[in-house]
mmCIF file of C-alpha atoms and ligand atoms in Angstrom:
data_model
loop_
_atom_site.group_PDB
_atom_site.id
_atom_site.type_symbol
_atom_site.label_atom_id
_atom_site.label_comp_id
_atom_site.label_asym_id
_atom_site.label_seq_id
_atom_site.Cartn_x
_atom_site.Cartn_y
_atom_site.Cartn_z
ATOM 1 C CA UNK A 1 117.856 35.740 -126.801
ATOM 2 C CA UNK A 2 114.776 37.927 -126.200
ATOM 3 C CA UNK A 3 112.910 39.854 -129.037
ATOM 4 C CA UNK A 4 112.088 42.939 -126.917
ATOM 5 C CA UNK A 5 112.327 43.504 -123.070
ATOM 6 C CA UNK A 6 109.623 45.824 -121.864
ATOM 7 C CA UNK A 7 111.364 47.784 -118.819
ATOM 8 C CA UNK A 8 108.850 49.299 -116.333
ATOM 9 C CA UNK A 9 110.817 51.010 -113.890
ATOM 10 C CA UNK A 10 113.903 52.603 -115.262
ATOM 11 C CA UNK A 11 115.795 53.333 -112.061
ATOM 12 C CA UNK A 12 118.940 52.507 -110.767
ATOM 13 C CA UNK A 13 117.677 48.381 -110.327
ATOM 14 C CA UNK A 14 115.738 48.158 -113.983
ATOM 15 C CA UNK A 15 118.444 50.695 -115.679
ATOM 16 C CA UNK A 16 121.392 48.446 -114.532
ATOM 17 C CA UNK A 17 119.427 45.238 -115.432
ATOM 18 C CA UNK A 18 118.770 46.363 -118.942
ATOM 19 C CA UNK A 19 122.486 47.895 -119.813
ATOM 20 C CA UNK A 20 123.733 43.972 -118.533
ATOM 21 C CA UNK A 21 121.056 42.356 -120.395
ATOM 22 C CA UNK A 22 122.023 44.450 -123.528
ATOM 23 C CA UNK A 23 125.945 43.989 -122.960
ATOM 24 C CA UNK A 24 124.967 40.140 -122.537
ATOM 25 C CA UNK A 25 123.916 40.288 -126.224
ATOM 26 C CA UNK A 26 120.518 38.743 -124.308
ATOM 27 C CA UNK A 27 117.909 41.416 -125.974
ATOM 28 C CA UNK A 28 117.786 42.967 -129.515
ATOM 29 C CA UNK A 29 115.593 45.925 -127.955
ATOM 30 C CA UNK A 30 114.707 47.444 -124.823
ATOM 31 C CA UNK A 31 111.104 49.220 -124.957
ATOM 32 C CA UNK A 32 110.935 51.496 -121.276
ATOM 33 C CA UNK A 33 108.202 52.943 -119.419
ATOM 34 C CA UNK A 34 108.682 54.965 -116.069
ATOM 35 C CA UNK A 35 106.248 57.282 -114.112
ATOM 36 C CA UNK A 36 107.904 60.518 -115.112
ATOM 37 C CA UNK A 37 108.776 61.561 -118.524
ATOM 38 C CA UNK A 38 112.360 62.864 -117.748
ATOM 39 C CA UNK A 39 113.523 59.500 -116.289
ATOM 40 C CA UNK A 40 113.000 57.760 -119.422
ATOM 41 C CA UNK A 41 114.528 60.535 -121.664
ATOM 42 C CA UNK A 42 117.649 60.369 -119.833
ATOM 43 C CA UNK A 43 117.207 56.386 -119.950
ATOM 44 C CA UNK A 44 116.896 56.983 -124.129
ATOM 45 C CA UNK A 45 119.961 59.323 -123.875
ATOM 46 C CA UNK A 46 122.166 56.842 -121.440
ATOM 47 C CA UNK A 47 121.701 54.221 -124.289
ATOM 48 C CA UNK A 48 119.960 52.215 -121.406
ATOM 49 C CA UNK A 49 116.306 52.183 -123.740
ATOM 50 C CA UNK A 50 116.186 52.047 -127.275
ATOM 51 C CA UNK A 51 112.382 53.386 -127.334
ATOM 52 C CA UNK A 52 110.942 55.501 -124.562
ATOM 53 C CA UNK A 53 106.966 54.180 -124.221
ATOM 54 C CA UNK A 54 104.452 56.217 -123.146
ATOM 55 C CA UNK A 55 102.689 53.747 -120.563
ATOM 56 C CA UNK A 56 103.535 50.572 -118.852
ATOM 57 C CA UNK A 57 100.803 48.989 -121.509
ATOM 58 C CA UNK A 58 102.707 50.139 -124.854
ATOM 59 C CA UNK A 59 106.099 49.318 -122.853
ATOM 60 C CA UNK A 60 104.822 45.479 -122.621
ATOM 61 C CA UNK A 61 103.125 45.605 -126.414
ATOM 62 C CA UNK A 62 105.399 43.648 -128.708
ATOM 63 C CA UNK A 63 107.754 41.932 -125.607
ATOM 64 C CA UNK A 64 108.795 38.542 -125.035
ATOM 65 C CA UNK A 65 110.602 39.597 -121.442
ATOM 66 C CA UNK A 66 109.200 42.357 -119.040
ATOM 67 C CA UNK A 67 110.758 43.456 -115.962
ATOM 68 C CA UNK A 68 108.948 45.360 -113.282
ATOM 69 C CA UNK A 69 112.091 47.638 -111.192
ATOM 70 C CA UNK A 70 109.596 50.241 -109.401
ATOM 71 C CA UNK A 71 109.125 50.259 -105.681
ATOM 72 C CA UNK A 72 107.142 47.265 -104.362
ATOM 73 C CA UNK A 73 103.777 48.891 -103.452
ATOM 74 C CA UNK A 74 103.413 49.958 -106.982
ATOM 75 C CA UNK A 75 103.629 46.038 -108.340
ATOM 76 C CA UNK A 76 99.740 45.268 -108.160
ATOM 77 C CA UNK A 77 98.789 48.864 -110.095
ATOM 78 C CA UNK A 78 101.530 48.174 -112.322
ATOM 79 C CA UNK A 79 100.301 44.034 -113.081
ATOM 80 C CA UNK A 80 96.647 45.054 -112.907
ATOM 81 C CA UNK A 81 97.659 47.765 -116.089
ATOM 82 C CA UNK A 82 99.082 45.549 -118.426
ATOM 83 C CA UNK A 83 97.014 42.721 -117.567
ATOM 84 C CA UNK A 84 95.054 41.796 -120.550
ATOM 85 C CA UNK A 85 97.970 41.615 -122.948
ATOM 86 C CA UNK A 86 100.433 39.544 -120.827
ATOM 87 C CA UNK A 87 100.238 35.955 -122.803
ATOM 88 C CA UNK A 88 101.324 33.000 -121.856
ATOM 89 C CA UNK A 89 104.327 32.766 -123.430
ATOM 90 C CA UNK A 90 106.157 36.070 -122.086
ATOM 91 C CA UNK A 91 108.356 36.203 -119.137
ATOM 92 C CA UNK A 92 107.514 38.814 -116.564
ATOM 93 C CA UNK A 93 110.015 39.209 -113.416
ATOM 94 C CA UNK A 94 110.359 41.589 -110.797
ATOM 95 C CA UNK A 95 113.624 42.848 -108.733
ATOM 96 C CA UNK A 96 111.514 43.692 -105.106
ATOM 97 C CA UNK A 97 113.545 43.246 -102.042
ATOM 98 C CA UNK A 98 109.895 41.769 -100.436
ATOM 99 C CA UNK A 99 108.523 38.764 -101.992
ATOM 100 C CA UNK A 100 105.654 37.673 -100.029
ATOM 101 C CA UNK A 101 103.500 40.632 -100.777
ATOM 102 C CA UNK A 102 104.632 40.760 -104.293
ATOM 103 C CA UNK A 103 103.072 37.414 -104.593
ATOM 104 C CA UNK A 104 99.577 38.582 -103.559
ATOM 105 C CA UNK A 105 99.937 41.169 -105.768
ATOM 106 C CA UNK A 106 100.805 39.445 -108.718
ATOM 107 C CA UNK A 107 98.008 36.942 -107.978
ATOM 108 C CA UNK A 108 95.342 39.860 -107.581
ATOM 109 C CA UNK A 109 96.977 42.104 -110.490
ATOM 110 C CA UNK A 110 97.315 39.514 -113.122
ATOM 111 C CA UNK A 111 94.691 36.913 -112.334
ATOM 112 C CA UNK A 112 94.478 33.748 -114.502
ATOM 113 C CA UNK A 113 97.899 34.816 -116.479
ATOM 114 C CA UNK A 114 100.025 35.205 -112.842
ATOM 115 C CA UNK A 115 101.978 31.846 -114.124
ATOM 116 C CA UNK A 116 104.129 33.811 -116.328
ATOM 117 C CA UNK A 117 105.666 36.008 -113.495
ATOM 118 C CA UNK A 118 108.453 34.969 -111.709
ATOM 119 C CA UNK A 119 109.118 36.943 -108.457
ATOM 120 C CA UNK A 120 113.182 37.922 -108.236
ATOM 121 C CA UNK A 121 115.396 39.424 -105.900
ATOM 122 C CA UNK A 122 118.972 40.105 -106.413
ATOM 123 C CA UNK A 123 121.031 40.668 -103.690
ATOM 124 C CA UNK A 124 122.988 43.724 -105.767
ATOM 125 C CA UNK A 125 122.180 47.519 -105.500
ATOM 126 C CA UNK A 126 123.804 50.691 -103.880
ATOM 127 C CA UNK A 127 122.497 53.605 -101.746
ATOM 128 C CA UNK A 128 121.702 55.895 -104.610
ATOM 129 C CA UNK A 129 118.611 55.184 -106.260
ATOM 130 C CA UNK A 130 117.958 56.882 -110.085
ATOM 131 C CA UNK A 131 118.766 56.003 -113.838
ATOM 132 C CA UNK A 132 121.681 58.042 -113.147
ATOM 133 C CA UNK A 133 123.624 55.754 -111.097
ATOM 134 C CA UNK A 134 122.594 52.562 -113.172
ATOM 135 C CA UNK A 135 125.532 50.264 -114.187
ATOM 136 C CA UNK A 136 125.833 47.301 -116.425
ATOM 137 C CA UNK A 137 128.367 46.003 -113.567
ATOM 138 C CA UNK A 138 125.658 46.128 -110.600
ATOM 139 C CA UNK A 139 125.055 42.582 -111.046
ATOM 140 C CA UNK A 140 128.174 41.538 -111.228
ATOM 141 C CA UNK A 141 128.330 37.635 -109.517
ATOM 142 C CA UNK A 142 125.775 38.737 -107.610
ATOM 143 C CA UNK A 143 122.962 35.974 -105.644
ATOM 144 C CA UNK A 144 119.619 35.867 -107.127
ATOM 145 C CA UNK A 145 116.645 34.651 -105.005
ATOM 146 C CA UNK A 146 113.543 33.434 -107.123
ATOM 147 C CA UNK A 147 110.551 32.743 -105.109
ATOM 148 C CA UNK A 148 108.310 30.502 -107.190
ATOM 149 C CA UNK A 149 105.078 29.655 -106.150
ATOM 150 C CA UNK A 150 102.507 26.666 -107.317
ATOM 151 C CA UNK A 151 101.176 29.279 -110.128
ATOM 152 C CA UNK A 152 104.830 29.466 -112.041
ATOM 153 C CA UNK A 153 105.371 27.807 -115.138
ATOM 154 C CA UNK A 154 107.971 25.884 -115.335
ATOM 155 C CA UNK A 155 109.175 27.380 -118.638
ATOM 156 C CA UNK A 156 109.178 31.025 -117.645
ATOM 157 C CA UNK A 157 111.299 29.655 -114.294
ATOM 158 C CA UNK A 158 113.878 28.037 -116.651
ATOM 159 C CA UNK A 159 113.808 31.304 -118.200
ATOM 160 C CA UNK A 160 114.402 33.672 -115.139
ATOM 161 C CA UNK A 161 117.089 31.233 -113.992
ATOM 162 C CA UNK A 162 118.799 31.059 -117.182
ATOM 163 C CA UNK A 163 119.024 35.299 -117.640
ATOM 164 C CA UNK A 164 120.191 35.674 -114.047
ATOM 165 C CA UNK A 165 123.423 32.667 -114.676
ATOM 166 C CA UNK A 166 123.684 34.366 -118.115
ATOM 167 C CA UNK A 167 124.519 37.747 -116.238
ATOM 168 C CA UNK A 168 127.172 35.702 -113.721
ATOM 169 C CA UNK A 169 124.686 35.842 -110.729
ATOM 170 C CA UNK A 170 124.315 32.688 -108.574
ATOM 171 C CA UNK A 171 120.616 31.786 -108.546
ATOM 172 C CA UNK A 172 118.662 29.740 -105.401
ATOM 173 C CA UNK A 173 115.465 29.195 -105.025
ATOM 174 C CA UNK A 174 113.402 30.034 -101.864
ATOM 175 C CA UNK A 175 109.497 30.219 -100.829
ATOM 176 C CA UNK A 176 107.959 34.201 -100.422
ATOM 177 C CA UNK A 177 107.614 33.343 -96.846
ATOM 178 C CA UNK A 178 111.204 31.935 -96.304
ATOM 179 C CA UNK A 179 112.824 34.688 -98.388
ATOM 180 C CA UNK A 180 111.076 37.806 -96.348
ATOM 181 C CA UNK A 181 111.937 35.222 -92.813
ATOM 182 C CA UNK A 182 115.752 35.433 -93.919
ATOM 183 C CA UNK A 183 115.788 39.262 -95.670
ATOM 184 C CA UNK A 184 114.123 40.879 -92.586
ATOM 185 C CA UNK A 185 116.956 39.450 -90.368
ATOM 186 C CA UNK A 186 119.996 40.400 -92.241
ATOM 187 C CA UNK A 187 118.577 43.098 -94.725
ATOM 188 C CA UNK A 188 115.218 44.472 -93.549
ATOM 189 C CA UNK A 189 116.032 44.649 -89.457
ATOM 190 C CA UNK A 190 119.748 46.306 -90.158
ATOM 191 C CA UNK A 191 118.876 48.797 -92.304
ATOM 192 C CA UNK A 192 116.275 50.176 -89.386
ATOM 193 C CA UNK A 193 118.462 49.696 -87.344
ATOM 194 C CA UNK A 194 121.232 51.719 -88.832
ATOM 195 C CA UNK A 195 118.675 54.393 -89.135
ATOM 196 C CA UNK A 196 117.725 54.187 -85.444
ATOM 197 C CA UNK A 197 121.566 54.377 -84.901
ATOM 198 C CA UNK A 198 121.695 57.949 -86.758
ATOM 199 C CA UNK A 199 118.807 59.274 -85.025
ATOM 200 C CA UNK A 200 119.774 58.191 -81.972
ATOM 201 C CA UNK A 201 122.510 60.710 -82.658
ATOM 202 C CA UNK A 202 121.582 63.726 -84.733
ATOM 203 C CA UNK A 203 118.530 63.983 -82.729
ATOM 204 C CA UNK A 204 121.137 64.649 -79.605
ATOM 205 C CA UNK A 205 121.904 68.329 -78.270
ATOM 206 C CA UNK A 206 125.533 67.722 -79.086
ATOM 207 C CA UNK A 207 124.402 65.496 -82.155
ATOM 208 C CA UNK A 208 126.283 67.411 -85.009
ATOM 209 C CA UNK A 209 129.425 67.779 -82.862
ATOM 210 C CA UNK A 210 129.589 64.135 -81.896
ATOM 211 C CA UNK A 211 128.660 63.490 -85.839
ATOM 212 C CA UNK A 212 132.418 65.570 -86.853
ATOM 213 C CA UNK A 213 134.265 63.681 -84.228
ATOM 214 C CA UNK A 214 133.209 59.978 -85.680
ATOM 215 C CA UNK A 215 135.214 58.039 -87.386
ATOM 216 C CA UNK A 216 134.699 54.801 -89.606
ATOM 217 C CA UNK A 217 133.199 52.622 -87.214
ATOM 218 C CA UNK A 218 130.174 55.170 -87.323
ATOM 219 C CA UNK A 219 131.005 55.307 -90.915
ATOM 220 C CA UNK A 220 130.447 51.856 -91.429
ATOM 221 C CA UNK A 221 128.016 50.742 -89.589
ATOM 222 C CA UNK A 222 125.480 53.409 -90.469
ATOM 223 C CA UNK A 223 126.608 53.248 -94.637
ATOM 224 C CA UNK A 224 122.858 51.930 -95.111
ATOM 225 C CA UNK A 225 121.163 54.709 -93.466
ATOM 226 C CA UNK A 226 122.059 56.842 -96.567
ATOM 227 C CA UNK A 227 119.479 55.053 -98.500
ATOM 228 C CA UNK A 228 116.191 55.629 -100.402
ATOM 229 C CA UNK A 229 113.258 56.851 -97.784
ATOM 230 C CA UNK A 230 110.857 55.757 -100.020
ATOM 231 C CA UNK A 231 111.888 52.445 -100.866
ATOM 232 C CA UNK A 232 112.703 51.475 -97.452
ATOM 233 C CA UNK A 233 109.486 53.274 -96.242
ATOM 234 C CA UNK A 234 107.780 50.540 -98.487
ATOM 235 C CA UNK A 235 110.052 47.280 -97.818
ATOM 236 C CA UNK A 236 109.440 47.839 -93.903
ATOM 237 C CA UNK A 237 105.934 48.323 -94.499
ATOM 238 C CA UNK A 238 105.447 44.980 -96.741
ATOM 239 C CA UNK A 239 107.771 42.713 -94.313
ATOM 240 C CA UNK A 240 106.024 44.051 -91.481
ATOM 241 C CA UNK A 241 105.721 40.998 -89.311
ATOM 242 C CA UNK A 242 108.994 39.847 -89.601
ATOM 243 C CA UNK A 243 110.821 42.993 -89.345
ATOM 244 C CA UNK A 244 108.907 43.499 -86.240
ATOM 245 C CA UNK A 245 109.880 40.062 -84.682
ATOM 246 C CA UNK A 246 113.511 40.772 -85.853
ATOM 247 C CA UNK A 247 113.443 44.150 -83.842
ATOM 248 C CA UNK A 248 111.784 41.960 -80.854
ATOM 249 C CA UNK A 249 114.299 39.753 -80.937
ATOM 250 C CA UNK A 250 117.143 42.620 -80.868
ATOM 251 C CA UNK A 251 116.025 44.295 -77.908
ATOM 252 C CA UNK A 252 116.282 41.240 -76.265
ATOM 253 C CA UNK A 253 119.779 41.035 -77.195
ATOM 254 C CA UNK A 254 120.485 44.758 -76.041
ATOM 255 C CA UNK A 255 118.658 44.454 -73.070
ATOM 256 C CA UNK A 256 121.042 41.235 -71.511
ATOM 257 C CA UNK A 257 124.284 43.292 -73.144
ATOM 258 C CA UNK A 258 122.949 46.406 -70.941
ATOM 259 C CA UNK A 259 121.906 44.436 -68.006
ATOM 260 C CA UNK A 260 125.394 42.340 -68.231
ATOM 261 C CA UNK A 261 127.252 46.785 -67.987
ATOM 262 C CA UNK A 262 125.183 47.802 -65.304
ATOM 263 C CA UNK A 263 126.089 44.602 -63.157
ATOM 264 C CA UNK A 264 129.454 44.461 -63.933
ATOM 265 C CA UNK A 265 129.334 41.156 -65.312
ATOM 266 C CA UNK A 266 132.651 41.779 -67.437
ATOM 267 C CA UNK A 267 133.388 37.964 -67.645
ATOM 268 C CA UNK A 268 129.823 36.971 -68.915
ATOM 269 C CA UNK A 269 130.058 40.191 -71.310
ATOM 270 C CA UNK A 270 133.368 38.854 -72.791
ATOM 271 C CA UNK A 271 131.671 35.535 -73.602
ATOM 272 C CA UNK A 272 128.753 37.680 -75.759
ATOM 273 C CA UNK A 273 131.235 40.084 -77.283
ATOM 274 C CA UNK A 274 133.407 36.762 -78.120
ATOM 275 C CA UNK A 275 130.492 34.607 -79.793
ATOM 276 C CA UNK A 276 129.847 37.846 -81.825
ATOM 277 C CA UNK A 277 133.235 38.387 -82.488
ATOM 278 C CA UNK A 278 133.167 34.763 -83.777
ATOM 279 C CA UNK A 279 129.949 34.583 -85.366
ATOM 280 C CA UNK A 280 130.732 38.082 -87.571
ATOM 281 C CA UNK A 281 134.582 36.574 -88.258
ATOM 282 C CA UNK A 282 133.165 33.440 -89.954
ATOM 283 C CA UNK A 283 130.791 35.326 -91.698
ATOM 284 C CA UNK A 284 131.570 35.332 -95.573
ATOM 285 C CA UNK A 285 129.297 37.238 -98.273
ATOM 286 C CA UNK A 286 128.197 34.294 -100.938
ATOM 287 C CA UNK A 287 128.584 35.342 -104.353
ATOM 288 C CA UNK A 288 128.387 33.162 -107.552
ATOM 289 C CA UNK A 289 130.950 30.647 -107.010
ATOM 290 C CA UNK A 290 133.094 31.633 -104.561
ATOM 291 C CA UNK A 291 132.866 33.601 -100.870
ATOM 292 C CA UNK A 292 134.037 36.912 -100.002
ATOM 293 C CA UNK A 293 134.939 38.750 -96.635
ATOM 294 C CA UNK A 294 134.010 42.513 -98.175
ATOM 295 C CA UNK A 295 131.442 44.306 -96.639
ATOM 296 C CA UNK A 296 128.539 45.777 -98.495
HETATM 297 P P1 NAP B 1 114.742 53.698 -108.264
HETATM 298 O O1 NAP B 1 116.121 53.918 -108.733
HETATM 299 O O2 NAP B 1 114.055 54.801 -107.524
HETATM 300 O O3 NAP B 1 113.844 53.258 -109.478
HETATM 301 C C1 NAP B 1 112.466 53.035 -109.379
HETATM 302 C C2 NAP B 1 111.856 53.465 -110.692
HETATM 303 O O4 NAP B 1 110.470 53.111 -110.682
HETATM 304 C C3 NAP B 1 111.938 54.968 -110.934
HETATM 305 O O5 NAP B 1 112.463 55.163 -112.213
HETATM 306 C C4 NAP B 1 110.460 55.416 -110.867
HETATM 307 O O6 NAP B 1 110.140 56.373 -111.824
HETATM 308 C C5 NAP B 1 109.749 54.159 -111.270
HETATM 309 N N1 NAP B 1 108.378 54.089 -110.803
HETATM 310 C C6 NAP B 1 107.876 54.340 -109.581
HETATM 311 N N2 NAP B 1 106.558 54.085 -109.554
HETATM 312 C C7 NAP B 1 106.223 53.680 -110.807
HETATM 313 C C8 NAP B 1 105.017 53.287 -111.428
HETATM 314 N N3 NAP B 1 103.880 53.254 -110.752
HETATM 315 N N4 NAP B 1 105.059 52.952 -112.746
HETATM 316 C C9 NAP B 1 106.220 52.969 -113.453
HETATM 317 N N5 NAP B 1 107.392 53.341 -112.910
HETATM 318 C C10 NAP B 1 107.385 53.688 -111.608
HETATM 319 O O7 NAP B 1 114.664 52.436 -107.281
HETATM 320 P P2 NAP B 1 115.495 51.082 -107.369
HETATM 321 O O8 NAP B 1 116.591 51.146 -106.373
HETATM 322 O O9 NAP B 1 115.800 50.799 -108.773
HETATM 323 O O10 NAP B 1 114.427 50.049 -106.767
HETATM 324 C C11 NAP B 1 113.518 49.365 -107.619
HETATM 325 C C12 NAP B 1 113.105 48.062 -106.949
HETATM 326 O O11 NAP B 1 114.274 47.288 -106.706
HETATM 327 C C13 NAP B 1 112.388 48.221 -105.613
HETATM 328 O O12 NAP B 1 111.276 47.368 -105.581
HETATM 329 C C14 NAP B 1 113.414 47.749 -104.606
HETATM 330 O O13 NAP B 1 112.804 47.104 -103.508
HETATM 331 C C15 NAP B 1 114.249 46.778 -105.398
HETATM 332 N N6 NAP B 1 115.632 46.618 -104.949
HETATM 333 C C16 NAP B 1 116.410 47.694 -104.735
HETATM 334 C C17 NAP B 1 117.725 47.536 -104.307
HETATM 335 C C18 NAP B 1 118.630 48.712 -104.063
HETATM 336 O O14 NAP B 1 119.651 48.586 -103.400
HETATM 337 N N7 NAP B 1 118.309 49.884 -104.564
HETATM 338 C C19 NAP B 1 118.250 46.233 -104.129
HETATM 339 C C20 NAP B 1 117.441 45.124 -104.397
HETATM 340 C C21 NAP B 1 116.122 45.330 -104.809
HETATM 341 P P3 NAP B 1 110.555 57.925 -111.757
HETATM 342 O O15 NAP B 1 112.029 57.958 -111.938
HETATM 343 O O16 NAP B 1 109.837 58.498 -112.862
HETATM 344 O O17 NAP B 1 110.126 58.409 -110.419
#
């Protein structure tokens, strides 16, 4: 049970994360700091904060457990801030989908006390982004990568692990490097390319009128598309080199698919669109504890 969790970031990732922490009976108080005033009075009026601080500083004065839920390039500002009165004994944890450059910037923001942060990434969240969409429920058996390095105490990882299985999430452990390898294939990479997708279209003459007459295979494969600019703007930015070799890798793929059409090839195409058809039928989301076919 934590004393006070200092909340810095109260969107839709830190908003949900303290309403399950608080339902959890984990934290007696939730302190919570966010860039503009409004977003952490409706966070005091939601009942997701129980005291609405006036910097990230006087959100971590007084906490035992600090989460960091604002966009990834903001970490290092954020670390370098509250620097001098992280302790040894706190937790601090973060919820960035990129884990690699969260890592630097814990090591340059918080120096000689960077073994008390724990980088985190849970594979939960929505296309909305805001305190207004944040749910106790959003972490719900989700997975939970933590991406220790040789800085982390081993205390504060017990810790992390410990909250996340205390909130039903199923927790693994990765290296930065291995988590932003596997995220830029099947996160990173689809989410540009379900944007590509969309502007391949609306950019068209007949765009809108081929948007009315789609249906839900445009529907589902572009549901991604819909979400935060910003955030992705940042996550493609800080997984650069792998998102890059992941779109490399793709166009190779498209090329033999196009080159297989234009010849004709419609036996060697079946083979491709069967190994896909495989591949994507085997396919089962992990959760905690069991495996599930839904899409997300
Ligand atoms: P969000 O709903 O937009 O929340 C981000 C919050 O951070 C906002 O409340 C914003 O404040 C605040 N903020 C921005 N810069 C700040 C700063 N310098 N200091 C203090 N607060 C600041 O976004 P989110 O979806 O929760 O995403 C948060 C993190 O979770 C990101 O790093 C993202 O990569 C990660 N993540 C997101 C998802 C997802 O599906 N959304 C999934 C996994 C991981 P204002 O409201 O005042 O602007």
């Amino acid at each position: 049970m934590f004393e006070q969790l200092g909340l810095i970031g109260c969107g839709l990732m830190g908003g949900s994360f303290a309403l399950a922490l608080k339902r959890a009976g984990l934290v007696k108080r939730v302190v919570g700091y966010s860039k503009s005033p409004s977003t952490t009075q409706k966070a005091l009026h939601m009942g997701v904060i129980d005291i609405e601080a006036p910097s990230a500083l006087m959100a971590v004065s007084g906490s035992d457990f600090v989460l960091l839920a604002v966009p990834v390039s903001a970490t290092e500002a954020v670390l370098k801030s509250i620097r001098h009165i992280v302790t040894a004994d706190m937790l601090l944890m973060d919820v960035g989908s990129t884990k690699s450059d969260v890592v630097a910037a814990a090591r340059r923001g918080l120096r000689d006390e960077v073994g008390s942060f724990i980088p985190a990434h849970p594979i939960a969240g929505r296309e909305v982004s805001g305190i207004g969409h944040a749910n106790a429920d959003l972490y719900n058996n989700c997975q939970v990568i933590l991406t220790p390095f040789e800085r982390s105490l081993t205390k504060q990882m017990r810790q992390a692990q410990a909250v996340w299985e205390a909130l039903g999430c199923k927790v693994q452990l990765m290296s930065p490097q291995a988590h932003d390898a596997a995220y830029a294939a099947v996160s990173h990479f689809p989410h540009l390319m379900a944007c590509a997708l969309v502007q391949n279209v609306a950019t068209q003459a007949k765009g809108k009128e081929y948007m009315t007459l789609a249906g839900s295979g445009f529907r589902d494969t572009t549901r991604i598309a819909a979400g935060d600019p910003q955030m992705w703007r940042d996550i493609f930015l800080a997984n650069k080199t792998e998102v890059l070799a992941q779109s490399r890798a793709f166009v190779q793929h498209l090329q033999q698919m196009e080159q297989l059409i234009e010849n004709d090839k419609s036996v060697e195409l079946e083979v491709l669109l069967r190994l896909a058809q495989q591949s994507r039928k085997q396919w089962r989301m992990k959760t905690n504890g069991s495996t599930e076919s839904t899409d997300v």
